[in-house]
Tab-separated table of C-alpha atoms and ligand atoms in Angstrom:
chain	number	residue	atom	x	y	z
A	11	MET	CA	126.855	183.405	35.590
A	12	PRO	CA	127.897	187.040	35.778
A	13	HIS	CA	125.241	189.601	34.943
A	14	GLN	CA	125.659	191.353	31.589
A	15	SER	CA	126.419	195.047	31.209
A	16	ILE	CA	124.394	197.549	29.210
A	17	THR	CA	125.192	200.975	27.769
A	18	VAL	CA	122.877	203.912	28.463
A	19	ALA	CA	123.432	207.448	27.177
A	20	GLY	CA	127.072	206.645	26.454
A	21	VAL	CA	127.680	205.208	29.929
A	22	ASP	CA	128.545	201.521	30.407
A	23	VAL	CA	126.663	200.052	33.367
A	24	PHE	CA	128.156	196.891	34.871
A	25	PRO	CA	126.103	194.980	37.464
A	26	LEU	CA	128.391	193.635	40.187
A	27	CYS	CA	126.833	190.704	42.015
A	28	ASP	CA	128.184	190.974	45.549
A	29	ALA	CA	126.202	188.042	46.987
A	30	VAL	CA	123.179	185.789	46.498
A	31	GLY	CA	121.158	184.093	49.218
A	32	PRO	CA	118.401	184.385	51.789
A	33	MET	CA	118.594	186.775	54.723
A	34	GLY	CA	119.935	185.291	57.928
A	35	ALA	CA	117.538	184.040	60.581
A	36	SER	CA	117.989	187.125	62.769
A	37	ILE	CA	115.812	189.271	60.491
A	38	ARG	CA	114.274	186.824	58.003
A	39	ARG	CA	110.460	186.703	57.886
A	40	PRO	CA	108.055	184.992	55.483
A	41	LEU	CA	107.655	187.084	52.322
A	42	PRO	CA	104.026	188.069	53.087
A	43	GLU	CA	105.304	189.647	56.315
A	44	MET	CA	108.225	191.354	54.593
A	45	PHE	CA	105.910	192.849	51.960
A	46	PRO	CA	102.470	193.205	53.563
A	47	GLY	CA	99.756	193.023	50.934
A	48	GLY	CA	102.099	191.590	48.291
A	49	CYS	CA	103.659	188.215	47.539
A	50	HIS	CA	100.517	186.117	48.067
A	51	GLY	CA	100.693	182.510	47.002
A	52	GLU	CA	104.406	182.454	46.344
A	53	SER	CA	107.214	180.618	48.015
A	54	ASP	CA	107.938	182.135	51.399
A	55	GLU	CA	111.656	182.103	50.724
A	56	TRP	CA	113.216	185.300	49.407
A	57	ILE	CA	116.541	184.669	47.676
A	58	LEU	CA	118.122	188.089	47.351
A	59	HIS	CA	120.845	189.194	45.035
A	60	PHE	CA	123.006	192.018	46.362
A	61	HIS	CA	123.963	194.245	43.437
A	62	CYS	CA	126.364	197.123	43.223
A	63	TYR	CA	126.940	198.875	39.878
A	64	LEU	CA	129.989	200.288	38.165
A	65	LEU	CA	129.326	203.132	35.721
A	66	ARG	CA	131.968	204.125	33.193
A	67	ASP	CA	131.436	207.175	31.032
A	68	ALA	CA	132.824	207.822	27.543
A	69	ALA	CA	135.869	209.567	29.040
A	70	GLY	CA	136.678	206.467	31.099
A	71	ARG	CA	135.667	207.980	34.444
A	72	THR	CA	134.092	205.537	36.867
A	73	VAL	CA	131.363	205.759	39.481
A	74	LEU	CA	130.663	202.872	41.840
A	75	VAL	CA	127.106	202.754	43.153
A	76	ASP	CA	127.035	201.029	46.558
A	77	THR	CA	129.784	198.975	48.143
A	78	GLY	CA	127.995	195.833	49.255
A	79	ILE	CA	128.154	193.542	52.262
A	80	GLY	CA	131.863	193.696	52.937
A	81	PRO	CA	134.077	190.988	54.441
A	82	GLU	CA	133.387	188.248	56.984
A	83	ASP	CA	133.590	190.576	59.986
A	84	SER	CA	131.336	193.207	58.399
A	85	PRO	CA	128.384	194.651	60.358
A	86	ALA	CA	126.221	192.937	57.701
A	87	ALA	CA	127.560	189.524	58.732
A	88	SER	CA	124.834	189.188	61.370
A	89	TRP	CA	122.186	188.819	58.673
A	90	ALA	CA	123.693	188.726	55.161
A	91	PRO	CA	123.867	185.288	53.527
A	92	VAL	CA	127.608	185.289	52.789
A	93	PRO	CA	130.529	187.765	52.714
A	94	GLY	CA	130.554	190.053	49.681
A	95	VAL	CA	132.710	189.549	46.599
A	96	LEU	CA	132.652	193.103	45.260
A	97	GLY	CA	136.432	193.216	44.804
A	98	ALA	CA	136.399	190.135	42.579
A	99	GLU	CA	133.436	191.490	40.625
A	100	LEU	CA	135.249	194.784	40.030
A	101	ALA	CA	138.330	192.867	38.869
A	102	ARG	CA	136.108	190.871	36.502
A	103	VAL	CA	135.140	194.098	34.723
A	104	GLY	CA	138.738	195.298	34.692
A	105	VAL	CA	138.628	198.016	37.343
A	106	SER	CA	140.897	198.246	40.387
A	107	PRO	CA	139.670	199.979	43.573
A	108	GLU	CA	142.223	202.781	43.038
A	109	GLU	CA	140.709	203.542	39.635
A	110	VAL	CA	137.250	204.338	41.005
A	111	ASP	CA	136.692	208.104	40.732
A	112	ALA	CA	133.503	208.411	42.752
A	113	VAL	CA	131.415	206.210	45.020
A	114	VAL	CA	127.717	206.827	45.566
A	115	ILE	CA	126.286	205.135	48.645
A	116	THR	CA	122.522	204.979	48.191
A	117	HIS	CA	122.056	204.649	51.945
A	118	LEU	CA	123.933	203.579	55.038
A	119	HIS	CA	122.432	200.120	55.540
A	120	SER	CA	125.109	197.525	56.162
A	121	ASP	CA	124.584	195.653	52.869
A	122	HIS	CA	125.171	198.823	50.826
A	123	ALA	CA	127.891	200.629	52.750
A	124	SER	CA	130.130	197.962	54.300
A	125	GLY	CA	132.573	197.582	51.419
A	126	ALA	CA	133.712	201.203	51.565
A	127	VAL	CA	135.976	200.931	54.608
A	128	ILE	CA	137.629	197.650	55.539
A	129	GLY	CA	139.766	197.314	58.655
A	130	GLY	CA	139.469	201.085	59.165
A	131	THR	CA	140.962	201.816	55.731
A	132	PRO	CA	139.095	203.354	52.780
A	133	VAL	CA	138.979	200.785	49.962
A	134	PHE	CA	138.454	203.279	47.129
A	135	ALA	CA	141.334	205.495	48.094
A	136	ASN	CA	141.075	207.978	45.228
A	137	ALA	CA	137.295	208.324	45.164
A	138	ARG	CA	135.029	210.931	46.634
A	139	HIS	CA	132.088	209.303	48.398
A	140	VAL	CA	128.746	210.962	47.792
A	141	PHE	CA	126.134	210.975	50.568
A	142	GLN	CA	122.913	212.873	51.097
A	143	ARG	CA	123.134	215.224	54.062
A	144	ALA	CA	119.947	213.735	55.528
A	145	GLU	CA	121.579	210.284	55.593
A	146	ILE	CA	124.634	211.517	57.460
A	147	ASP	CA	122.457	213.499	59.866
A	148	ALA	CA	120.379	210.416	60.689
A	149	ALA	CA	123.267	207.938	60.887
A	150	ALA	CA	123.920	205.991	64.073
A	151	GLU	CA	127.165	206.621	65.901
A	152	ASP	CA	128.652	203.230	65.008
A	153	VAL	CA	127.939	203.804	61.309
A	154	LEU	CA	129.556	207.227	61.437
A	155	GLY	CA	132.565	205.669	63.165
A	156	ASN	CA	132.879	202.638	60.902
A	157	VAL	CA	132.065	204.148	57.508
A	158	VAL	CA	131.840	207.920	57.337
A	159	ARG	CA	134.653	209.252	59.547
A	160	PRO	CA	137.370	206.933	58.200
A	161	LEU	CA	136.647	208.327	54.721
A	162	GLY	CA	137.805	211.736	55.930
A	163	GLU	CA	138.089	214.264	53.140
A	164	ARG	CA	136.772	211.760	50.628
A	165	VAL	CA	133.241	212.439	51.895
A	166	GLN	CA	131.158	214.649	49.615
A	167	VAL	CA	127.857	215.702	51.161
A	168	VAL	CA	125.057	216.805	48.840
A	169	ASP	CA	121.534	218.115	49.436
A	170	GLY	CA	119.033	216.634	47.013
A	171	GLN	CA	119.758	216.610	43.308
A	172	ALA	CA	123.432	216.783	42.328
A	173	ASP	CA	125.671	215.791	39.415
A	174	VAL	CA	128.311	213.186	40.273
A	175	LEU	CA	129.705	213.440	36.741
A	176	PRO	CA	128.115	215.139	33.744
A	177	GLY	CA	125.036	213.046	32.949
A	178	ILE	CA	125.227	210.974	36.144
A	179	ARG	CA	122.981	212.484	38.765
A	180	VAL	CA	121.768	211.629	42.263
A	181	PHE	CA	118.290	212.375	43.639
A	182	HIS	CA	117.148	212.348	47.253
A	183	THR	CA	114.503	209.614	47.629
A	184	PRO	CA	113.650	209.415	51.344
A	185	GLY	CA	111.581	206.802	53.131
A	186	HIS	CA	113.546	203.561	53.196
A	187	THR	CA	116.048	205.698	55.102
A	188	PRO	CA	115.909	209.486	55.663
A	189	GLY	CA	118.711	210.235	53.215
A	190	HIS	CA	118.268	207.470	50.657
A	191	GLN	CA	119.356	208.506	47.164
A	192	VAL	CA	119.063	207.030	43.677
A	193	VAL	CA	121.323	207.528	40.656
A	194	GLN	CA	120.045	208.413	37.187
A	195	VAL	CA	121.863	208.132	33.873
A	196	GLY	CA	119.823	208.687	30.734
A	197	ASP	CA	116.506	206.874	31.232
A	198	LEU	CA	118.003	204.382	33.688
A	199	VAL	CA	117.501	204.804	37.438
A	200	LEU	CA	119.583	202.799	39.909
A	201	THR	CA	116.989	202.471	42.613
A	202	GLY	CA	118.866	201.240	45.691
A	203	ASP	CA	116.236	200.109	48.181
A	204	VAL	CA	113.361	202.255	46.879
A	205	VAL	CA	112.171	199.026	45.245
A	206	LEU	CA	113.209	195.776	46.926
A	207	HIS	CA	111.057	193.049	45.397
A	208	PRO	CA	109.133	192.601	42.118
A	209	ALA	CA	105.887	192.599	44.146
A	210	GLN	CA	106.448	196.343	44.524
A	211	LEU	CA	106.416	196.774	40.749
A	212	ALA	CA	103.113	194.949	40.516
A	213	ASP	CA	101.794	197.204	43.295
A	214	PRO	CA	104.007	200.121	44.381
A	215	LYS	CA	101.781	200.605	47.439
A	216	VAL	CA	103.201	197.407	48.947
A	217	PRO	CA	105.492	198.524	51.788
A	218	TYR	CA	108.623	196.807	53.045
A	219	LEU	CA	108.869	195.669	56.657
A	220	TYR	CA	112.237	197.374	57.167
A	221	ASP	CA	111.424	200.732	55.601
A	222	ASP	CA	112.297	203.472	58.069
A	223	ASP	CA	109.152	205.484	57.175
A	224	PRO	CA	106.800	203.199	55.207
A	225	GLU	CA	104.389	205.943	54.151
A	226	LEU	CA	107.124	208.190	52.844
A	227	ALA	CA	108.870	205.216	51.215
A	228	THR	CA	105.650	204.302	49.404
A	229	ALA	CA	105.093	207.867	48.203
A	230	THR	CA	108.688	208.020	46.964
A	231	ARG	CA	108.396	204.636	45.236
A	232	MET	CA	105.134	205.545	43.501
A	233	GLU	CA	106.479	208.859	42.263
A	234	LEU	CA	109.747	207.403	41.037
A	235	LEU	CA	108.217	204.400	39.276
A	236	GLU	CA	105.600	206.612	37.630
A	237	ARG	CA	108.325	208.911	36.348
A	238	VAL	CA	110.366	206.014	34.930
A	239	ARG	CA	107.300	204.356	33.403
A	240	ALA	CA	106.242	207.585	31.713
A	241	ALA	CA	109.661	207.727	30.049
A	242	ARG	CA	109.548	203.993	29.191
A	243	GLY	CA	112.764	203.827	31.141
A	244	MET	CA	114.558	201.137	33.063
A	245	ILE	CA	115.483	200.472	36.664
A	246	ALA	CA	118.607	198.796	38.006
A	247	THR	CA	117.758	197.209	41.336
A	248	ALA	CA	119.853	196.136	44.289
A	249	HIS	CA	118.028	192.970	45.282
A	250	PHE	CA	116.132	191.539	42.288
A	251	ALA	CA	117.552	188.401	40.670
A	252	GLU	CA	117.927	190.247	37.351
A	253	PRO	CA	119.689	193.613	37.605
A	254	PHE	CA	117.734	195.473	34.917
A	255	THR	CA	113.977	195.812	34.521
A	256	VAL	CA	112.348	197.758	31.677
A	257	LEU	CA	109.223	199.616	32.758
A	258	SER	CA	106.457	200.491	30.345
A	259	PRO	CA	103.542	202.818	31.025
A	260	ALA	CA	100.931	201.082	33.200
B	10	LIG	ZN1	123.087	189.126	40.969
B	11	LIG	ZN1	118.317	199.224	52.860
């Protein structure tokens, strides 16, 4: 069943479920190895959802947060469970790719960035694509060639905090990758891969095997979750089964 939308601070937030399934064998590990110190006594199988989000403000302007796994020949195909269905999910909420005004890519991992350019052609032709400078600076050559360069003048590089639209803001949240960013609207934070599994809500000190810099990722996660909890806010996650999680003060 499709995930339901919510409205926060006058902005409609539509979860787009790009895929559901376990990671492929090439990188799959038992959960206690993926999240050392967390996930004890649970099933070892992690069934991920892959969520992108479409934000639509009161003026009808749209921001797409992340672009998913991409098609069958995507770089994510080596490990993602299935090809992504972002296009169909966007159509379900009544938005065509040409109508997207801005794209925020939380980070350049292949399950977040591979729907932006397909067959060398930008999918969201009229959108600027917002990246943190640190993410571009750290990107591998193949990622620059497959994702960033084909976007040409659509690339918008920001340093740290920046407004994508009034009331829709990105923040630099390094650790999972050097230039990871999250998106905040009202008291909702779209967390990308700052938080990957509910075990990291129970204990934010639990690292993730594939964090680029686990110590920095943990510090970022703790600070962000504490800030959201203090505001009794909500997070919208990329890989939880349910898109939205309300946080209350610990
Ligand atoms: Zn989902
Ligand atoms: Zn990632």
